[in-house]
XYZ file of N, CA and C in Angstrom:
690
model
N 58.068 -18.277 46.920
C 56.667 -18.379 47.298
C 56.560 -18.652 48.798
N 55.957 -17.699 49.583
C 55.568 -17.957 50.957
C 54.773 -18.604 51.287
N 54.449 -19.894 52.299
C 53.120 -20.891 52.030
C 53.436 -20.518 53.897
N 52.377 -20.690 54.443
C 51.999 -21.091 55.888
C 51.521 -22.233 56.402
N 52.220 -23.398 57.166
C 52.167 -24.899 57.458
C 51.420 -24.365 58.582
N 50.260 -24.515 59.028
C 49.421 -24.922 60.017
C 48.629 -26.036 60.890
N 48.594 -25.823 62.161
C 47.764 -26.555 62.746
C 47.541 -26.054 63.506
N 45.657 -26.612 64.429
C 45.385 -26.033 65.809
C 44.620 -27.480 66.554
N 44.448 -27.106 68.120
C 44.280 -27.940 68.655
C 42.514 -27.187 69.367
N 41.687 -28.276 69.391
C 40.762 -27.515 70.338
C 39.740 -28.294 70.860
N 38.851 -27.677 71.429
C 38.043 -28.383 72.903
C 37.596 -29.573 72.125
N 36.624 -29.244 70.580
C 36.292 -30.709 70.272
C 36.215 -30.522 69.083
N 35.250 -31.445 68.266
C 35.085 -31.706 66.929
C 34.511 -30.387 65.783
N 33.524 -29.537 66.645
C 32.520 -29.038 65.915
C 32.651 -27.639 66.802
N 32.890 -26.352 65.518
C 32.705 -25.156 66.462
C 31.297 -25.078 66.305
N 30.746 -25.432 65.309
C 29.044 -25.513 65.458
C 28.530 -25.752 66.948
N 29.018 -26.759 67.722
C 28.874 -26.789 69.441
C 29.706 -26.167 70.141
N 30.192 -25.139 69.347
C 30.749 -23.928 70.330
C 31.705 -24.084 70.579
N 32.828 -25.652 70.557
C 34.049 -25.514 70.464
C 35.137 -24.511 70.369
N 35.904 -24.791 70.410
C 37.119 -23.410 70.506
C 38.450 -23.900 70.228
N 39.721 -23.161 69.604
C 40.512 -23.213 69.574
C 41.126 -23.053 70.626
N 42.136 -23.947 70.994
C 42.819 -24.008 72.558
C 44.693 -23.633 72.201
N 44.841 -24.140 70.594
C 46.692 -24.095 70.135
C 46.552 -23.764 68.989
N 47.573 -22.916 68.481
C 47.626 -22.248 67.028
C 49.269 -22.794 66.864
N 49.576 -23.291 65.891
C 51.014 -23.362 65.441
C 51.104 -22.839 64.005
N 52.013 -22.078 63.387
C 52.273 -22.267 61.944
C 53.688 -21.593 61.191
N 53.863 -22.601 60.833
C 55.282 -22.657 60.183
C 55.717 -21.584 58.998
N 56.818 -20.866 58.434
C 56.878 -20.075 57.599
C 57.518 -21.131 56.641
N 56.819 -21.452 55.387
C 58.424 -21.871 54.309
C 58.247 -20.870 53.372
N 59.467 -21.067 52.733
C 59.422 -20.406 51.004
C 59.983 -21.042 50.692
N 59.608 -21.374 49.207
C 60.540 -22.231 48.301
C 60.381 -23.534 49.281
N 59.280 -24.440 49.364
C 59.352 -25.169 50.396
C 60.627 -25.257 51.475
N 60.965 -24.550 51.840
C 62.197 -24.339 53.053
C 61.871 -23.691 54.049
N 61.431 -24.498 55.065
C 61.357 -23.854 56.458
C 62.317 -22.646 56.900
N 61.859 -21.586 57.301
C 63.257 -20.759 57.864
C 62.805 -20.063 58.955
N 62.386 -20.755 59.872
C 62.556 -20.346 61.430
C 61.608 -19.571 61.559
N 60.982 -19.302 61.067
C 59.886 -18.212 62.061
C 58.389 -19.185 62.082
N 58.228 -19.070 62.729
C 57.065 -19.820 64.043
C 56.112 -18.110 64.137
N 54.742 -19.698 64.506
C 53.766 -18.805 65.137
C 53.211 -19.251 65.936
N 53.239 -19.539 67.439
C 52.826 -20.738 68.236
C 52.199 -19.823 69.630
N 50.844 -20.224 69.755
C 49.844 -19.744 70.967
C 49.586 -20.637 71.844
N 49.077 -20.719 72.773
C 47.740 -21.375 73.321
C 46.994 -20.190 74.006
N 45.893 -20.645 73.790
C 44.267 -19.863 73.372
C 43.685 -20.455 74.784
N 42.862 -19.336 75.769
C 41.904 -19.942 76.932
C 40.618 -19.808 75.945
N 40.132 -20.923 76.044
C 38.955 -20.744 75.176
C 37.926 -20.079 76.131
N 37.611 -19.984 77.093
C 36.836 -19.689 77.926
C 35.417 -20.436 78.315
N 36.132 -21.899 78.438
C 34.654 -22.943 78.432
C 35.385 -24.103 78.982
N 34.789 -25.240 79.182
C 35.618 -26.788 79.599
C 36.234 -27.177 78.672
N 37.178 -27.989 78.921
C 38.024 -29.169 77.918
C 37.653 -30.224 77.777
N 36.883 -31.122 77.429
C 35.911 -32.051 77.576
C 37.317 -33.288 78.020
N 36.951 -34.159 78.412
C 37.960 -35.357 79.187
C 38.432 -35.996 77.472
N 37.538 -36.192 76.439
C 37.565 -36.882 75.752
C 38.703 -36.334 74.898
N 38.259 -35.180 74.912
C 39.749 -33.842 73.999
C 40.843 -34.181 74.774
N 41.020 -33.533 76.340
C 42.096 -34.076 76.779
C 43.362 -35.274 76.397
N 42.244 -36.662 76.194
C 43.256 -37.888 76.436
C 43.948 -37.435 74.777
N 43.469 -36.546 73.951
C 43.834 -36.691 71.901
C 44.940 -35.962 72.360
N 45.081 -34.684 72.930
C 45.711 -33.480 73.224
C 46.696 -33.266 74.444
N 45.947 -33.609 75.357
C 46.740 -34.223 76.775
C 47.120 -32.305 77.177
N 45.864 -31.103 76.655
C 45.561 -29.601 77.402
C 44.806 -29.507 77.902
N 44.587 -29.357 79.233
C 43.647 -29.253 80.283
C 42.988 -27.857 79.832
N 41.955 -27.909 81.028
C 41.037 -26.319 81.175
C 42.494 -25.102 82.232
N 42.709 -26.412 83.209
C 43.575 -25.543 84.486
C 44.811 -25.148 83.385
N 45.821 -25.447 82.810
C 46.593 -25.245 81.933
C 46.251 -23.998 80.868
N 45.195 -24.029 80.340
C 45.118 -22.633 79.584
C 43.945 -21.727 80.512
N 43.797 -21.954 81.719
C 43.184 -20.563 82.398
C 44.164 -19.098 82.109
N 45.557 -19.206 81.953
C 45.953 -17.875 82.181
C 46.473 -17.962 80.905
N 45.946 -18.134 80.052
C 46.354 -17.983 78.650
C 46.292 -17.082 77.887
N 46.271 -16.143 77.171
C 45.302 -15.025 76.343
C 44.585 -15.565 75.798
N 42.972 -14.429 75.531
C 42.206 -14.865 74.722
C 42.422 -14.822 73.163
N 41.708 -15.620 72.344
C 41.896 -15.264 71.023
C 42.288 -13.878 70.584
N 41.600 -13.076 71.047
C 40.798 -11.647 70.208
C 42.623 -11.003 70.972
N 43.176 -11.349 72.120
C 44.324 -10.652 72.123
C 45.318 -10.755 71.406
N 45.482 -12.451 70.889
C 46.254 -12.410 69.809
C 45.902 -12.404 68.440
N 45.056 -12.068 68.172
C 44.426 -12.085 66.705
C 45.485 -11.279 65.800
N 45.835 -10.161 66.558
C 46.091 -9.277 65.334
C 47.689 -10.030 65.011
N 48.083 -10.608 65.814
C 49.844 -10.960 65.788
C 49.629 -12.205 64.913
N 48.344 -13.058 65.225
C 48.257 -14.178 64.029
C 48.129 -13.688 62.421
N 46.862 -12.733 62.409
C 46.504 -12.373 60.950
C 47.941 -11.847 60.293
N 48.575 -10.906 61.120
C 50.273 -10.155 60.345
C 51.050 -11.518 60.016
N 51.032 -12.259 60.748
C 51.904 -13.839 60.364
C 51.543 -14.156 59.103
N 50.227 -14.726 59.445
C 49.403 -15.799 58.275
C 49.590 -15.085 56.936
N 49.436 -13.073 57.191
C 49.230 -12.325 56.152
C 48.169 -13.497 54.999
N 48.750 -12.839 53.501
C 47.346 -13.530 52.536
C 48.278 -14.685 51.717
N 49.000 -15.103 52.627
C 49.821 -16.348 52.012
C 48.936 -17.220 51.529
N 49.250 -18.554 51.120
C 48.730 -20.052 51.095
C 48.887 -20.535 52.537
N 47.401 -21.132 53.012
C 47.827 -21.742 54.263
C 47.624 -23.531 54.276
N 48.697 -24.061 54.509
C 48.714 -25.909 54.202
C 48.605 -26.269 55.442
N 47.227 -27.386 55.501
C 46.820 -27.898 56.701
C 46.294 -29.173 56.274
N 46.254 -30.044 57.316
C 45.991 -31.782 57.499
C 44.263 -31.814 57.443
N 43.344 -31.611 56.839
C 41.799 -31.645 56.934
C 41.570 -30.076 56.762
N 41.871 -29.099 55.930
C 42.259 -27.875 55.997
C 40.887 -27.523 56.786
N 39.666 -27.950 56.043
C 38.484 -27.387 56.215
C 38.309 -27.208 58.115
N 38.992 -28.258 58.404
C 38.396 -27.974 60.029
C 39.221 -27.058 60.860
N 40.384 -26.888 60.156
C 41.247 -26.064 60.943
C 40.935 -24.533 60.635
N 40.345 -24.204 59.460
C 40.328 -22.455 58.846
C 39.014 -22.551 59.400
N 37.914 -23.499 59.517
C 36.425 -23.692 59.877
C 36.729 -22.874 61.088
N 37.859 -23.719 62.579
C 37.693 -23.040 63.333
C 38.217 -21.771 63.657
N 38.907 -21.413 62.639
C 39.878 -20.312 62.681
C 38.953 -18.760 62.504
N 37.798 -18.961 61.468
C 37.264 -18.536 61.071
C 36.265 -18.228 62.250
N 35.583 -18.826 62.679
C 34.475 -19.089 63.630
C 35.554 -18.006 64.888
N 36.400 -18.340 65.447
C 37.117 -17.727 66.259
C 37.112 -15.906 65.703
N 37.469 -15.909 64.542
C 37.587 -14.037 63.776
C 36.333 -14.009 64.043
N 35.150 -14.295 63.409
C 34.024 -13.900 63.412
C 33.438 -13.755 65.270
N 34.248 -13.981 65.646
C 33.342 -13.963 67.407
C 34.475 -12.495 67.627
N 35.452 -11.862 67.097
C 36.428 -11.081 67.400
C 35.673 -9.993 66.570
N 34.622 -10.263 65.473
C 34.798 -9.338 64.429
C 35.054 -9.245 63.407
N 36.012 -9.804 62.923
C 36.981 -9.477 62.148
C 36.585 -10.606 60.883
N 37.161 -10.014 60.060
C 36.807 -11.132 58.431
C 37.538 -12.198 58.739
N 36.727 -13.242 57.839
C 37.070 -14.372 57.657
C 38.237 -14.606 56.789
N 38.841 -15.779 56.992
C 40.788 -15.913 56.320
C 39.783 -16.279 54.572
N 40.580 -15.504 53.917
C 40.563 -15.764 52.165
C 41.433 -16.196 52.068
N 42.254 -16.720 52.433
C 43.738 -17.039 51.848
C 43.316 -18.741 51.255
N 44.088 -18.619 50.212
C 44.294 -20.021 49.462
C 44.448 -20.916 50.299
N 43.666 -22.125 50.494
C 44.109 -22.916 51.218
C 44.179 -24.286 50.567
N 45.302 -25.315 50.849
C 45.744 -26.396 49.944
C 45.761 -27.548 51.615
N 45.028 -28.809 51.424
C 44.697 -29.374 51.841
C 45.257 -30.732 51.578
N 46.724 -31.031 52.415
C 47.016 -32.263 52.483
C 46.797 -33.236 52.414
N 45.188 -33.726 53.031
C 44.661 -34.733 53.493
C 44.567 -35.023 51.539
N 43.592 -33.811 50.550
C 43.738 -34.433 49.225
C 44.708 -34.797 48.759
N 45.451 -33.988 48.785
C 47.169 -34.087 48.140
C 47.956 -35.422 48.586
N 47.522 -36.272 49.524
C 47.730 -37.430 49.840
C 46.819 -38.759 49.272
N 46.019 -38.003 49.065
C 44.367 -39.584 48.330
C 44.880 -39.408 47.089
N 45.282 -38.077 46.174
C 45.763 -38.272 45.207
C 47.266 -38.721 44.767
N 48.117 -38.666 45.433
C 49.462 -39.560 45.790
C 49.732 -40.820 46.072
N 48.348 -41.283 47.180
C 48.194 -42.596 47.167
C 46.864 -43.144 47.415
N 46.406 -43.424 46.520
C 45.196 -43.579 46.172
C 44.695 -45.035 47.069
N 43.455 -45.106 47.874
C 43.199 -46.285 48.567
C 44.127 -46.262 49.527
N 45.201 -45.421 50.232
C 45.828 -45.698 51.681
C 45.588 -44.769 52.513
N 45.274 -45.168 53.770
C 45.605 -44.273 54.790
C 46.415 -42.872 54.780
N 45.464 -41.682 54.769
C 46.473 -40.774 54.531
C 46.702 -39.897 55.923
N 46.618 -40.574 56.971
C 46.505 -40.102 58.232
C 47.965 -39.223 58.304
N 48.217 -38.870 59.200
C 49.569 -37.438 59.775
C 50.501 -38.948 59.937
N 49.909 -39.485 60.612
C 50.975 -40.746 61.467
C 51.429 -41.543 60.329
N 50.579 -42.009 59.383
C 50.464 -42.974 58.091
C 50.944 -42.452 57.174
N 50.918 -41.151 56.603
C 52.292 -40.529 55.435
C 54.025 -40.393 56.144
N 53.668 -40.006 57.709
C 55.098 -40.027 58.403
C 55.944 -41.298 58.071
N 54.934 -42.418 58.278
C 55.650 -43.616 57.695
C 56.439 -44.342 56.687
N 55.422 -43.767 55.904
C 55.432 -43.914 54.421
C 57.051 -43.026 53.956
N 56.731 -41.909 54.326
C 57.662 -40.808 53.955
C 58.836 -40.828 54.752
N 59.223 -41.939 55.955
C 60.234 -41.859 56.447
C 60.443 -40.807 57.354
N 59.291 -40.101 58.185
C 59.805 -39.148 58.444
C 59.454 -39.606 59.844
N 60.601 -39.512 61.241
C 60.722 -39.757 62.344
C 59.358 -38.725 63.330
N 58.488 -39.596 63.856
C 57.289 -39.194 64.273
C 57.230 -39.840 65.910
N 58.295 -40.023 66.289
C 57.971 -41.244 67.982
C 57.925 -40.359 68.260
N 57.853 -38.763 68.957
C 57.459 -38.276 69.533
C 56.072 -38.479 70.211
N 55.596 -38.021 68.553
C 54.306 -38.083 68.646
C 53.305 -39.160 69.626
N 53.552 -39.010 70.447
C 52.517 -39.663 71.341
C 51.193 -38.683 72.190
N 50.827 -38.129 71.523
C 49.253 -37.219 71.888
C 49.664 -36.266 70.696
N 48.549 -35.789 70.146
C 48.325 -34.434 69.166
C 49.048 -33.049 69.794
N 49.772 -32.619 69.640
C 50.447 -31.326 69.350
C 50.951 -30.480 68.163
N 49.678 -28.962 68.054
C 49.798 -28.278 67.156
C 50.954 -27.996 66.717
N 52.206 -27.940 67.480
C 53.546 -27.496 67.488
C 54.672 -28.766 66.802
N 54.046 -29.691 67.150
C 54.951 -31.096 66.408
C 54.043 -31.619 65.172
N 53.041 -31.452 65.360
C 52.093 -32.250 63.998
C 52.324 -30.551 63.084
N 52.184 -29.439 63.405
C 52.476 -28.253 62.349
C 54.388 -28.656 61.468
N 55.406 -29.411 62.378
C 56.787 -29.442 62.022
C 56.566 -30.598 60.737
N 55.848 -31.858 61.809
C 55.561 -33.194 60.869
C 55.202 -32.743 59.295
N 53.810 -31.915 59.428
C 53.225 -31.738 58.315
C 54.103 -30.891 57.208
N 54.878 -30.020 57.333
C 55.849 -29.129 56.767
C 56.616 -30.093 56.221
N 57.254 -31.389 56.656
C 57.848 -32.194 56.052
C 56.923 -33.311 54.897
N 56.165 -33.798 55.583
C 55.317 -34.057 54.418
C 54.854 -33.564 53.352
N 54.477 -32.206 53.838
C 53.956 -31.681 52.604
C 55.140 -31.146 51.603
N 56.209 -30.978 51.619
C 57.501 -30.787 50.650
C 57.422 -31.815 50.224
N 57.572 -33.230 50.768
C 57.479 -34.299 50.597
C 56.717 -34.842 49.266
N 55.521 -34.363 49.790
C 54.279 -34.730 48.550
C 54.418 -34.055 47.198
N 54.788 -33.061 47.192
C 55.281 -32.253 46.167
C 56.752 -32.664 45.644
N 57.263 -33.662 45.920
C 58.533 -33.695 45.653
C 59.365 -32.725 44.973
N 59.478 -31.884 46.524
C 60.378 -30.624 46.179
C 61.583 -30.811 46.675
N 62.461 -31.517 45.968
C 63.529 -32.004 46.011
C 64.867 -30.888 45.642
N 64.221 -30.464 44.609
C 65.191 -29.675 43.299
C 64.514 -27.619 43.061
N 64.728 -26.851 43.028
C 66.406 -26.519 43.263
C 66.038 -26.413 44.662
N 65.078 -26.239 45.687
C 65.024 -25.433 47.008
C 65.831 -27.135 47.960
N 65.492 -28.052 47.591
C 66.280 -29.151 48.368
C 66.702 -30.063 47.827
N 68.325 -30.490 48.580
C 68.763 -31.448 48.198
C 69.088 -32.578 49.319
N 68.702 -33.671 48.721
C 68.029 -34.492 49.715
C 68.843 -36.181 48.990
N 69.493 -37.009 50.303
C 69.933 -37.866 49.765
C 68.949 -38.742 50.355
N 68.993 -40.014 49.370
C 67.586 -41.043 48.921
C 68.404 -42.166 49.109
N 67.691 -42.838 50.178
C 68.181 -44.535 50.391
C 66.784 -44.884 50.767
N 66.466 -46.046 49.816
C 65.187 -46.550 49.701
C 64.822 -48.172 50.500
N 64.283 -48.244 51.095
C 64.223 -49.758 52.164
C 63.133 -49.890 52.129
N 62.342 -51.201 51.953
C 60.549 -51.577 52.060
C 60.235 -50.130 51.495
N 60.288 -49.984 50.256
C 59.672 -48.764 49.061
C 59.541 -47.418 50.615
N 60.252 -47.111 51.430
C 60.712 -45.757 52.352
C 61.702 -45.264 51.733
N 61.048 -43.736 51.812
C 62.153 -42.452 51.807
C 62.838 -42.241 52.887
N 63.935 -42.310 52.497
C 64.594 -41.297 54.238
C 65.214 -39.662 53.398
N 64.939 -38.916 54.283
C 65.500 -37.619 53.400
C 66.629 -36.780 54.780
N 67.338 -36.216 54.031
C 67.770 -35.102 54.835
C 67.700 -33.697 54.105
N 67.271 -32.679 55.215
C 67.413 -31.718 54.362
C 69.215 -30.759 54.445
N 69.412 -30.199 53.336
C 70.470 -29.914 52.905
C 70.552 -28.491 53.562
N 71.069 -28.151 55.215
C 70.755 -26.962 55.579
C 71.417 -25.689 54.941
N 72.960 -26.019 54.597
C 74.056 -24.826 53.882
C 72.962 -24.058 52.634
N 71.853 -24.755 52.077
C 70.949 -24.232 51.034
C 70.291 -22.908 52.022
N 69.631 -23.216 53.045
C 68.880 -21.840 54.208
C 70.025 -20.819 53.870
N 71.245 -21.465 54.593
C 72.220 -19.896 55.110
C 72.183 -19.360 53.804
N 72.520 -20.182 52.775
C 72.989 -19.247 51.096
C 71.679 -18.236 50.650
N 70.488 -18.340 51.542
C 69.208 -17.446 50.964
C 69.671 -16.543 51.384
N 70.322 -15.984 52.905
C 70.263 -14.214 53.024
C 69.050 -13.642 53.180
N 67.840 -14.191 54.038
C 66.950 -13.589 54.392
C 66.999 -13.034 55.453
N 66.509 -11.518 55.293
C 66.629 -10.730 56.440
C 65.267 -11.209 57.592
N 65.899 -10.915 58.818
C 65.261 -11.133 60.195
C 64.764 -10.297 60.493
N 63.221 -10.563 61.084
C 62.215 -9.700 61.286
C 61.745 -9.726 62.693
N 62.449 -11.002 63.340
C 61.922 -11.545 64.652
C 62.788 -10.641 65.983
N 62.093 -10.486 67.175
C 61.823 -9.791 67.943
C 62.683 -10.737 68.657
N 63.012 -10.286 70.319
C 63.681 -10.968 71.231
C 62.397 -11.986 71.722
N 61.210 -11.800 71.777
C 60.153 -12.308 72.933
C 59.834 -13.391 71.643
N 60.045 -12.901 70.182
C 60.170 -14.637 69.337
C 60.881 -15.388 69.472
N 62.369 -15.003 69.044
C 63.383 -15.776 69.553
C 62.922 -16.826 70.334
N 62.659 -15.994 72.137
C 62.602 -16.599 73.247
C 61.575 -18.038 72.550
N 60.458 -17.582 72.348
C 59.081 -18.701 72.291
C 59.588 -19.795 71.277
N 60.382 -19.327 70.258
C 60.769 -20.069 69.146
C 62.182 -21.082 69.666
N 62.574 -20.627 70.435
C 63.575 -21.589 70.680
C 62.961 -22.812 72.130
N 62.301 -22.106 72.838
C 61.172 -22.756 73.468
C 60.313 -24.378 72.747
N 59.789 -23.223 71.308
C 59.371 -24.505 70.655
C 60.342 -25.577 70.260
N 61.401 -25.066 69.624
C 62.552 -26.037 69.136
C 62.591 -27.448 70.171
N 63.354 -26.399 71.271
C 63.417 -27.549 72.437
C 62.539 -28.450 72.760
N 61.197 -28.516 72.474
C 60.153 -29.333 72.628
C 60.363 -30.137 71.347
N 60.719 -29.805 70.475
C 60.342 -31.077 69.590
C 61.829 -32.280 69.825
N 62.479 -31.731 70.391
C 63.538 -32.787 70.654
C 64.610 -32.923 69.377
N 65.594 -33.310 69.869
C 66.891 -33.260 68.882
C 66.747 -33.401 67.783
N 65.958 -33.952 67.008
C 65.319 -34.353 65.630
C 64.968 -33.248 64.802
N 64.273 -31.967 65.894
C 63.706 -31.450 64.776
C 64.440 -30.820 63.922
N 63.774 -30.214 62.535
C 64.822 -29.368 61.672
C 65.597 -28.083 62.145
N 65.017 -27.266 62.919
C 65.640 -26.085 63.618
C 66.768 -26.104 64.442
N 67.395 -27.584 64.934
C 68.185 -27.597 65.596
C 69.169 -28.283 64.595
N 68.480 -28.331 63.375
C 69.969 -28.503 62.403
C 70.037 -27.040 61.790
N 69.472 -26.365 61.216
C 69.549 -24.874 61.542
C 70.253 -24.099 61.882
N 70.380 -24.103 63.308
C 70.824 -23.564 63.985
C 72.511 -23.916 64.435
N 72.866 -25.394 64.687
C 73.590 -25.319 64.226
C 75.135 -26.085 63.227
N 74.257 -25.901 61.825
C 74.392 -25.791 60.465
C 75.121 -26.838 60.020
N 74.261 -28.001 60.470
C 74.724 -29.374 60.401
C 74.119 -30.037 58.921
């Protein structure tokens, strides 16, 4: 099963005030198993960055002036996303603006199934905090990066959580469990990726961006166990 881990970043709260998408990230799994292919933009929205977005995001206006517009990458997002499942942290605001963005291009609005973490967490733990930062905790999953919102590290975070929540442990992962103050720590079991034999579809100019992203998330992330096959 192909699911698409998403996130985006943008000017503000409400495309209703015209807001805009400024970062697109989204992850490929199957069989909850990440396997390297990325979908990672930044978007000139063609308007200000309000100061207040800035300090969440820490993306200026001067920073995405030479960016492409949406409508140039549209078509390279929709072939990604295709009519998968797409899993996102507040789904509604992220396809809200995703949507709002197609419709200014033209183009139909995303149908794709969408499964919404933020529930899948109230129903897991009922009465707690189900914030990105507050399941990372919970779930053991190493988040110090995270110091400002990035579509590209909160899209990696969430991919782990959300396997997580599903405790998809068995057959797609095997994962050893040492439990401290009721925490998971997991590893994922990479020799399981190589034994799939999925053929590669990615281009040199992905590669490039995708290993780009890797390097940003810092030694931790999963792609650099991946890669190499630790």
């Amino acid at each position: 099963m192909r699911e698409i881990v998403l996130d985006t970043e943008t000017t503000g709260l409400k495309f209703t005030d015209n807001h805009r998408v400024i970062e697109i990230a989204a992850i490929e799994i199957i069989d909850f198993l990440p396997t390297g292919k990325v979908f990672h933009k930044y978007v000139n929205p063609q308007r200000d960055v309000p100061e207040s977005s800035v300090d969440i995001h820490g993306i200026t206006e001067k920073f995405l002036s030479n960016k492409p517009l949406f409508k140039d990458i549209v078509e390279e997002f929709l072939e990604f996303v295709s009519s998968d499942n797409i899993v996102a942290h507040n789904a509604p605001f992220d396809i809200g603006f995703l949507n709002f963005e197609l419709q200014k291009c033209g183009k139909n609005i995303l149908l794709n199934r969408s499964i919404d973490t933020v529930v899948l967490a109230r129903e897991k733990f009922p009465g707690q905090s189900v914030s990105l930062d507050a399941l990372c905790k919970r779930l053991a999953i190493d988040n110090t990066q995270r110091e400002k919102h990035s579509a590209t590290l909160d899209a990696e975070l969430l991919a782990r959580v959300y396997i997580e929540l599903n405790d998809a442990r068995e057959p797609s992962l095997n994962l050893s469990i040492e439990t401290a103050d009721n925490l998971i720590e997991t590893d994922f079991d990479i020799s399981l990726l190589h034994k799939r034999n999925l053929k590669t579809k990615i281009t040199e100019e992905e590669e490039k961006l995708h290993k780009e992203f890797v390097k940003s998330l810092g030694k931790n992330a999963i792609w650099n166990k991946v890669k190499d096959g630790q």
